Amino acid sequence: NAGVTQTPKFRILKIGQSMTLQCTQDMNHNYMYWYRQDPGMGLKLIYYSVGAGITDKGEVPNGYNVSRSTTEDFPLRLELAAPSQTSVYFCASCITSGYNEQFFGPGTRLTVL
Amino acid sequence: GENVEQHPSTLSVQEGDSAVIKCTYSDSASNYFPWYKQELGKGPQLIIDIRSNVGEKKDQRIAVTLNKTAKHFSLHITETQPEDSAVYFCAAPGTDKLIFGTGTRLQVFP
């Protein structure tokens, strides 16, 4: 049971480039989340999904897109990267709702120069 | 919607002393309050949670207390050790998600 896996671990992008951060969970969880964490700061919710085919915006969705075609995968797409998107990105999953443990991945450290 | 405030933002204690982190929430209907620990370079991990049908829960050196009347809950760590050094987040339930506090950086000095 690998839990929540994220790839890549590190990435450097140039301004204007695009990339996809991958997130996969093998726990058959319905709910998945993307957070960003700026240095020394807390967790900000970007997007979340309550099941395959359903996605919803969090508090900081601008500049990002997501899709959820399967239960296992929840990729985060960055279009036209900007320095303000330099951050650590965490994916998380839980079986249902806000009343159960969220399992976090190890994170992707992204730098936009 | 739910709003969670967490204090202090940083906390330094001597090894062996106790540490207390406090959170307040706004939605009186909330009934689940987890605490996450984030070690350096890792994702947050659940360490303890409490549901509103109890006022206190303990797990070895950590405990969480809940005061529903005052709408606040606290994390207590006793006999702190260097490995307790980390960032701690409290949370409360929102619609289909958790609302996290802003975090407390705990440093335990030997």
PDB file of N, CA and C in Angstrom, chain A residues 41-113:
ATOM      1  N   MET A  41       4.661  29.172   5.638  1.00  0.00           N
ATOM      2  CA  MET A  41       3.239  29.509   5.688  1.00  0.00           C
ATOM      3  C   MET A  41       2.395  28.241   5.832  1.00  0.00           C
ATOM      4  N   GLY A  42       1.081  28.468   5.907  1.00  0.00           N
ATOM      5  CA  GLY A  42       0.156  27.362   6.062  1.00  0.00           C
ATOM      6  C   GLY A  42      -0.270  26.747   4.737  1.00  0.00           C
ATOM      7  N   LEU A  43      -1.283  25.916   4.800  1.00  0.00           N
ATOM      8  CA  LEU A  43      -1.795  25.186   3.644  1.00  0.00           C
ATOM      9  C   LEU A  43      -2.944  25.965   3.010  1.00  0.00           C
ATOM     10  N   LYS A  44      -2.863  26.155   1.703  1.00  0.00           N
ATOM     11  CA  LYS A  44      -3.962  26.804   0.985  1.00  0.00           C
ATOM     12  C   LYS A  44      -4.546  25.814  -0.019  1.00  0.00           C
ATOM     13  N   LEU A  45      -5.856  25.645   0.014  1.00  0.00           N
ATOM     14  CA  LEU A  45      -6.535  24.689  -0.845  1.00  0.00           C
ATOM     15  C   LEU A  45      -6.693  25.259  -2.250  1.00  0.00           C
ATOM     16  N   ILE A  46      -6.222  24.498  -3.256  1.00  0.00           N
ATOM     17  CA  ILE A  46      -6.289  24.962  -4.642  1.00  0.00           C
ATOM     18  C   ILE A  46      -7.551  24.420  -5.316  1.00  0.00           C
ATOM     19  N   TYR A  47      -7.676  23.108  -5.353  1.00  0.00           N
ATOM     20  CA  TYR A  47      -8.818  22.411  -5.931  1.00  0.00           C
ATOM     21  C   TYR A  47      -9.067  21.143  -5.123  1.00  0.00           C
ATOM     22  N   TYR A  48     -10.284  20.639  -5.217  1.00  0.00           N
ATOM     23  CA  TYR A  48     -10.571  19.359  -4.621  1.00  0.00           C
ATOM     24  C   TYR A  48     -11.604  18.604  -5.449  1.00  0.00           C
ATOM     25  N   SER A  49     -11.732  17.315  -5.140  1.00  0.00           N
ATOM     26  CA  SER A  49     -12.650  16.454  -5.896  1.00  0.00           C
ATOM     27  C   SER A  49     -13.302  15.471  -4.935  1.00  0.00           C
ATOM     28  N   VAL A  50     -14.601  15.303  -5.062  1.00  0.00           N
ATOM     29  CA  VAL A  50     -15.323  14.370  -4.186  1.00  0.00           C
ATOM     30  C   VAL A  50     -15.588  13.045  -4.882  1.00  0.00           C
ATOM     31  N   GLY A  51     -15.108  12.900  -6.104  1.00  0.00           N
ATOM     32  CA  GLY A  51     -15.255  11.641  -6.811  1.00  0.00           C
ATOM     33  C   GLY A  51     -14.892  11.826  -8.267  1.00  0.00           C
ATOM     34  N   ALA A  52     -14.739  10.704  -8.960  1.00  0.00           N
ATOM     35  CA  ALA A  52     -14.370  10.764 -10.375  1.00  0.00           C
ATOM     36  C   ALA A  52     -15.379  11.607 -11.147  1.00  0.00           C
ATOM     37  N   GLY A  53     -14.861  12.523 -11.960  1.00  0.00           N
ATOM     38  CA  GLY A  53     -15.698  13.383 -12.784  1.00  0.00           C
ATOM     39  C   GLY A  53     -16.186  14.637 -12.106  1.00  0.00           C
ATOM     40  N   ILE A  54     -15.835  14.826 -10.815  1.00  0.00           N
ATOM     41  CA  ILE A  54     -16.331  15.985 -10.052  1.00  0.00           C
ATOM     42  C   ILE A  54     -15.147  16.744  -9.469  1.00  0.00           C
ATOM     43  N   THR A  55     -15.045  18.029  -9.795  1.00  0.00           N
ATOM     44  CA  THR A  55     -13.997  18.860  -9.208  1.00  0.00           C
ATOM     45  C   THR A  55     -14.593  20.187  -8.756  1.00  0.00           C
ATOM     46  N   ASP A  56     -13.910  20.833  -7.805  1.00  0.00           N
ATOM     47  CA  ASP A  56     -14.407  22.103  -7.295  1.00  0.00           C
ATOM     48  C   ASP A  56     -13.243  22.977  -6.875  1.00  0.00           C
ATOM     49  N   LYS A  57     -13.442  24.295  -6.936  1.00  0.00           N
ATOM     50  CA  LYS A  57     -12.391  25.239  -6.603  1.00  0.00           C
ATOM     51  C   LYS A  57     -12.236  25.379  -5.101  1.00  0.00           C
ATOM     52  N   GLY A  58     -10.961  25.573  -4.693  1.00  0.00           N
ATOM     53  CA  GLY A  58     -10.672  25.919  -3.318  1.00  0.00           C
ATOM     54  C   GLY A  58     -10.511  27.419  -3.191  1.00  0.00           C
ATOM     55  N   GLU A  59      -9.623  27.866  -2.298  1.00  0.00           N
ATOM     56  CA  GLU A  59      -9.469  29.301  -2.068  1.00  0.00           C
ATOM     57  C   GLU A  59      -8.504  29.984  -3.031  1.00  0.00           C
ATOM     58  N   VAL A  60      -7.609  29.220  -3.692  1.00  0.00           N
ATOM     59  CA  VAL A  60      -6.622  29.834  -4.589  1.00  0.00           C
ATOM     60  C   VAL A  60      -6.546  29.091  -5.917  1.00  0.00           C
ATOM     61  N   PRO A  61      -7.612  29.021  -6.729  1.00  0.00           N
ATOM     62  CA  PRO A  61      -7.604  28.210  -7.949  1.00  0.00           C
ATOM     63  C   PRO A  61      -6.996  28.879  -9.176  1.00  0.00           C
ATOM     64  N   ASN A  62      -6.804  30.199  -9.140  1.00  0.00           N
ATOM     65  CA  ASN A  62      -6.371  30.905 -10.343  1.00  0.00           C
ATOM     66  C   ASN A  62      -4.993  30.450 -10.794  1.00  0.00           C
ATOM     67  N   GLY A  63      -4.881  30.143 -12.080  1.00  0.00           N
ATOM     68  CA  GLY A  63      -3.618  29.703 -12.665  1.00  0.00           C
ATOM     69  C   GLY A  63      -3.453  28.196 -12.679  1.00  0.00           C
ATOM     70  N   TYR A  64      -4.458  27.477 -12.201  1.00  0.00           N
ATOM     71  CA  TYR A  64      -4.393  26.016 -12.105  1.00  0.00           C
ATOM     72  C   TYR A  64      -5.640  25.388 -12.713  1.00  0.00           C
ATOM     73  N   ASN A  65      -5.477  24.131 -13.161  1.00  0.00           N
ATOM     74  CA  ASN A  65      -6.613  23.338 -13.592  1.00  0.00           C
ATOM     75  C   ASN A  65      -6.440  21.914 -13.108  1.00  0.00           C
ATOM     76  N   VAL A  66      -7.552  21.216 -12.926  1.00  0.00           N
ATOM     77  CA  VAL A  66      -7.501  19.817 -12.490  1.00  0.00           C
ATOM     78  C   VAL A  66      -8.486  19.003 -13.312  1.00  0.00           C
ATOM     79  N   SER A  67      -8.298  17.691 -13.229  1.00  0.00           N
ATOM     80  CA  SER A  67      -9.251  16.744 -13.805  1.00  0.00           C
ATOM     81  C   SER A  67      -9.277  15.529 -12.898  1.00  0.00           C
ATOM     82  N   ARG A  68     -10.357  14.784 -12.953  1.00  0.00           N
ATOM     83  CA  ARG A  68     -10.455  13.562 -12.127  1.00  0.00           C
ATOM     84  C   ARG A  68     -11.217  12.525 -12.966  1.00  0.00           C
ATOM     85  N   SER A  69     -10.464  11.844 -13.825  1.00  0.00           N
ATOM     86  CA  SER A  69     -11.087  10.846 -14.701  1.00  0.00           C
ATOM     87  C   SER A  69     -11.165   9.475 -14.041  1.00  0.00           C
ATOM     88  N   THR A  70     -10.343   9.226 -13.035  1.00  0.00           N
ATOM     89  CA  THR A  70     -10.379   7.961 -12.304  1.00  0.00           C
ATOM     90  C   THR A  70     -10.389   8.235 -10.804  1.00  0.00           C
ATOM     91  N   THR A  71     -10.728   7.233 -10.012  1.00  0.00           N
ATOM     92  CA  THR A  71     -10.683   7.390  -8.557  1.00  0.00           C
ATOM     93  C   THR A  71      -9.257   7.606  -8.073  1.00  0.00           C
ATOM     94  N   GLU A  72      -8.287   6.967  -8.748  1.00  0.00           N
ATOM     95  CA  GLU A  72      -6.909   6.943  -8.256  1.00  0.00           C
ATOM     96  C   GLU A  72      -6.126   8.229  -8.534  1.00  0.00           C
ATOM     97  N   ASP A  73      -6.401   8.899  -9.659  1.00  0.00           N
ATOM     98  CA  ASP A  73      -5.526   9.977 -10.124  1.00  0.00           C
ATOM     99  C   ASP A  73      -6.188  11.342 -10.060  1.00  0.00           C
ATOM    100  N   PHE A  74      -5.386  12.347  -9.686  1.00  0.00           N
ATOM    101  CA  PHE A  74      -5.907  13.713  -9.588  1.00  0.00           C
ATOM    102  C   PHE A  74      -4.781  14.670  -9.989  1.00  0.00           C
ATOM    103  N   PRO A  75      -4.515  14.808 -11.284  1.00  0.00           N
ATOM    104  CA  PRO A  75      -3.409  15.676 -11.725  1.00  0.00           C
ATOM    105  C   PRO A  75      -3.746  17.153 -11.624  1.00  0.00           C
ATOM    106  N   LEU A  76      -2.732  17.950 -11.346  1.00  0.00           N
ATOM    107  CA  LEU A  76      -2.858  19.414 -11.256  1.00  0.00           C
ATOM    108  C   LEU A  76      -2.054  20.025 -12.391  1.00  0.00           C
ATOM    109  N   ARG A  77      -2.686  20.829 -13.203  1.00  0.00           N
ATOM    110  CA  ARG A  77      -2.058  21.438 -14.369  1.00  0.00           C
ATOM    111  C   ARG A  77      -1.777  22.919 -14.094  1.00  0.00           C
ATOM    112  N   LEU A  78      -0.526  23.313 -14.354  1.00  0.00           N
ATOM    113  CA  LEU A  78      -0.159  24.726 -14.287  1.00  0.00           C
ATOM    114  C   LEU A  78       0.019  25.225 -15.715  1.00  0.00           C
ATOM    115  N   GLU A  79      -0.729  26.209 -16.096  1.00  0.00           N
ATOM    116  CA  GLU A  79      -0.590  26.837 -17.404  1.00  0.00           C
ATOM    117  C   GLU A  79       0.098  28.184 -17.225  1.00  0.00           C
ATOM    118  N   LEU A  80       1.053  28.495 -18.090  1.00  0.00           N
ATOM    119  CA  LEU A  80       1.725  29.801 -18.065  1.00  0.00           C
ATOM    120  C   LEU A  80       2.271  30.112 -16.674  1.00  0.00           C
ATOM    121  N   ALA A  81       3.258  29.317 -16.245  1.00  0.00           N
ATOM    122  CA  ALA A  81       3.795  29.437 -14.896  1.00  0.00           C
ATOM    123  C   ALA A  81       4.296  30.850 -14.609  1.00  0.00           C
ATOM    124  N   ALA A  82       4.064  31.287 -13.371  1.00  0.00           N
ATOM    125  CA  ALA A  82       4.489  32.602 -12.898  1.00  0.00           C
ATOM    126  C   ALA A  82       5.297  32.435 -11.617  1.00  0.00           C
ATOM    127  N   PRO A  83       6.199  33.383 -11.301  1.00  0.00           N
ATOM    128  CA  PRO A  83       6.993  33.281 -10.063  1.00  0.00           C
ATOM    129  C   PRO A  83       6.123  33.122  -8.810  1.00  0.00           C
ATOM    130  N   SER A  84       4.909  33.669  -8.836  1.00  0.00           N
ATOM    131  CA  SER A  84       4.016  33.557  -7.680  1.00  0.00           C
ATOM    132  C   SER A  84       3.561  32.121  -7.423  1.00  0.00           C
ATOM    133  N   GLN A  85       3.800  31.230  -8.391  1.00  0.00           N
ATOM    134  CA  GLN A  85       3.436  29.823  -8.212  1.00  0.00           C
ATOM    135  C   GLN A  85       4.570  28.996  -7.635  1.00  0.00           C
ATOM    136  N   THR A  86       5.685  29.640  -7.327  1.00  0.00           N
ATOM    137  CA  THR A  86       6.764  28.961  -6.612  1.00  0.00           C
ATOM    138  C   THR A  86       6.256  28.559  -5.239  1.00  0.00           C
ATOM    139  N   SER A  87       6.293  27.269  -4.953  1.00  0.00           N
ATOM    140  CA  SER A  87       5.683  26.769  -3.724  1.00  0.00           C
ATOM    141  C   SER A  87       5.953  25.267  -3.608  1.00  0.00           C
ATOM    142  N   VAL A  88       5.523  24.697  -2.491  1.00  0.00           N
ATOM    143  CA  VAL A  88       5.480  23.240  -2.356  1.00  0.00           C
ATOM    144  C   VAL A  88       4.020  22.816  -2.480  1.00  0.00           C
ATOM    145  N   TYR A  89       3.774  21.838  -3.336  1.00  0.00           N
ATOM    146  CA  TYR A  89       2.423  21.383  -3.621  1.00  0.00           C
ATOM    147  C   TYR A  89       2.201  20.012  -2.997  1.00  0.00           C
ATOM    148  N   PHE A  90       1.128  19.921  -2.224  1.00  0.00           N
ATOM    149  CA  PHE A  90       0.771  18.657  -1.582  1.00  0.00           C
ATOM    150  C   PHE A  90      -0.576  18.173  -2.102  1.00  0.00           C
ATOM    151  N   CYS A  91      -0.609  16.898  -2.386  1.00  0.00           N
ATOM    152  CA  CYS A  91      -1.852  16.218  -2.718  1.00  0.00           C
ATOM    153  C   CYS A  91      -2.279  15.414  -1.493  1.00  0.00           C
ATOM    154  N   ALA A  92      -3.573  15.307  -1.258  1.00  0.00           N
ATOM    155  CA  ALA A  92      -4.080  14.543  -0.124  1.00  0.00           C
ATOM    156  C   ALA A  92      -5.343  13.809  -0.545  1.00  0.00           C
ATOM    157  N   SER A  93      -5.665  12.767   0.200  1.00  0.00           N
ATOM    158  CA  SER A  93      -6.904  12.036  -0.070  1.00  0.00           C
ATOM    159  C   SER A  93      -7.536  11.606   1.236  1.00  0.00           C
ATOM    160  N   CYS A  94      -8.850  11.417   1.220  1.00  0.00           N
ATOM    161  CA  CYS A  94      -9.534  10.817   2.353  1.00  0.00           C
ATOM    162  C   CYS A  94     -10.758  10.079   1.847  1.00  0.00           C
ATOM    163  N   ILE A  95     -11.248   9.169   2.691  1.00  0.00           N
ATOM    164  CA  ILE A  95     -12.306   8.283   2.233  1.00  0.00           C
ATOM    165  C   ILE A  95     -13.586   9.043   1.935  1.00  0.00           C
ATOM    166  N   THR A  96     -13.973   9.970   2.808  1.00  0.00           N
ATOM    167  CA  THR A  96     -15.114  10.837   2.544  1.00  0.00           C
ATOM    168  C   THR A  96     -14.941  12.128   3.321  1.00  0.00           C
ATOM    169  N   SER A  97     -15.505  13.184   2.874  1.00  0.00           N
ATOM    170  CA  SER A  97     -15.800  14.443   3.557  1.00  0.00           C
ATOM    171  C   SER A  97     -14.680  15.078   4.368  1.00  0.00           C
ATOM    172  N   GLY A  98     -15.048  16.001   5.235  1.00  0.00           N
ATOM    173  CA  GLY A  98     -14.101  16.672   6.113  1.00  0.00           C
ATOM    174  C   GLY A  98     -14.069  16.051   7.481  1.00  0.00           C
ATOM    175  N   TYR A  99     -14.624  14.858   7.650  1.00  0.00           N
ATOM    176  CA  TYR A  99     -14.738  14.246   8.966  1.00  0.00           C
ATOM    177  C   TYR A  99     -13.878  13.008   9.115  1.00  0.00           C
ATOM    178  N   ASN A 100     -12.918  12.876   8.211  1.00  0.00           N
ATOM    179  CA  ASN A 100     -12.023  11.718   8.246  1.00  0.00           C
ATOM    180  C   ASN A 100     -10.589  12.161   7.985  1.00  0.00           C
ATOM    181  N   GLU A 101      -9.646  11.283   8.353  1.00  0.00           N
ATOM    182  CA  GLU A 101      -8.239  11.586   8.194  1.00  0.00           C
ATOM    183  C   GLU A 101      -7.892  11.848   6.742  1.00  0.00           C
ATOM    184  N   GLN A 102      -7.149  12.916   6.503  1.00  0.00           N
ATOM    185  CA  GLN A 102      -6.580  13.156   5.187  1.00  0.00           C
ATOM    186  C   GLN A 102      -5.154  12.602   5.180  1.00  0.00           C
ATOM    187  N   PHE A 103      -4.841  11.861   4.111  1.00  0.00           N
ATOM    188  CA  PHE A 103      -3.508  11.297   3.934  1.00  0.00           C
ATOM    189  C   PHE A 103      -2.786  12.153   2.893  1.00  0.00           C
ATOM    190  N   PHE A 104      -1.626  12.673   3.271  1.00  0.00           N
ATOM    191  CA  PHE A 104      -0.888  13.578   2.400  1.00  0.00           C
ATOM    192  C   PHE A 104       0.244  12.849   1.682  1.00  0.00           C
ATOM    193  N   GLY A 105       0.518  13.304   0.461  1.00  0.00           N
ATOM    194  CA  GLY A 105       1.686  12.847  -0.260  1.00  0.00           C
ATOM    195  C   GLY A 105       2.921  13.585   0.220  1.00  0.00           C
ATOM    196  N   PRO A 106       4.099  13.240  -0.330  1.00  0.00           N
ATOM    197  CA  PRO A 106       5.365  13.828   0.119  1.00  0.00           C
ATOM    198  C   PRO A 106       5.624  15.227  -0.426  1.00  0.00           C
ATOM    199  N   GLY A 107       4.826  15.661  -1.393  1.00  0.00           N
ATOM    200  CA  GLY A 107       4.975  17.018  -1.914  1.00  0.00           C
ATOM    201  C   GLY A 107       5.826  17.108  -3.166  1.00  0.00           C
ATOM    202  N   THR A 108       5.567  18.163  -3.940  1.00  0.00           N
ATOM    203  CA  THR A 108       6.384  18.544  -5.106  1.00  0.00           C
ATOM    204  C   THR A 108       6.858  19.969  -4.876  1.00  0.00           C
ATOM    205  N   ARG A 109       8.187  20.149  -4.903  1.00  0.00           N
ATOM    206  CA  ARG A 109       8.747  21.488  -4.715  1.00  0.00           C
ATOM    207  C   ARG A 109       8.958  22.118  -6.078  1.00  0.00           C
ATOM    208  N   LEU A 110       8.210  23.185  -6.361  1.00  0.00           N
ATOM    209  CA  LEU A 110       8.252  23.841  -7.667  1.00  0.00           C
ATOM    210  C   LEU A 110       8.844  25.232  -7.546  1.00  0.00           C
ATOM    211  N   THR A 111       9.801  25.522  -8.420  1.00  0.00           N
ATOM    212  CA  THR A 111      10.388  26.858  -8.498  1.00  0.00           C
ATOM    213  C   THR A 111      10.153  27.391  -9.905  1.00  0.00           C
ATOM    214  N   VAL A 112       9.636  28.618 -10.005  1.00  0.00           N
ATOM    215  CA  VAL A 112       9.417  29.266 -11.291  1.00  0.00           C
ATOM    216  C   VAL A 112      10.355  30.466 -11.380  1.00  0.00           C
ATOM    217  N   LEU A 113      11.244  30.415 -12.388  1.00  0.00           N
ATOM    218  CA  LEU A 113      12.240  31.492 -12.532  1.00  0.00           C
ATOM    219  C   LEU A 113      12.010  32.280 -13.799  1.00  0.00           C
TER     220      LEU A 113
END
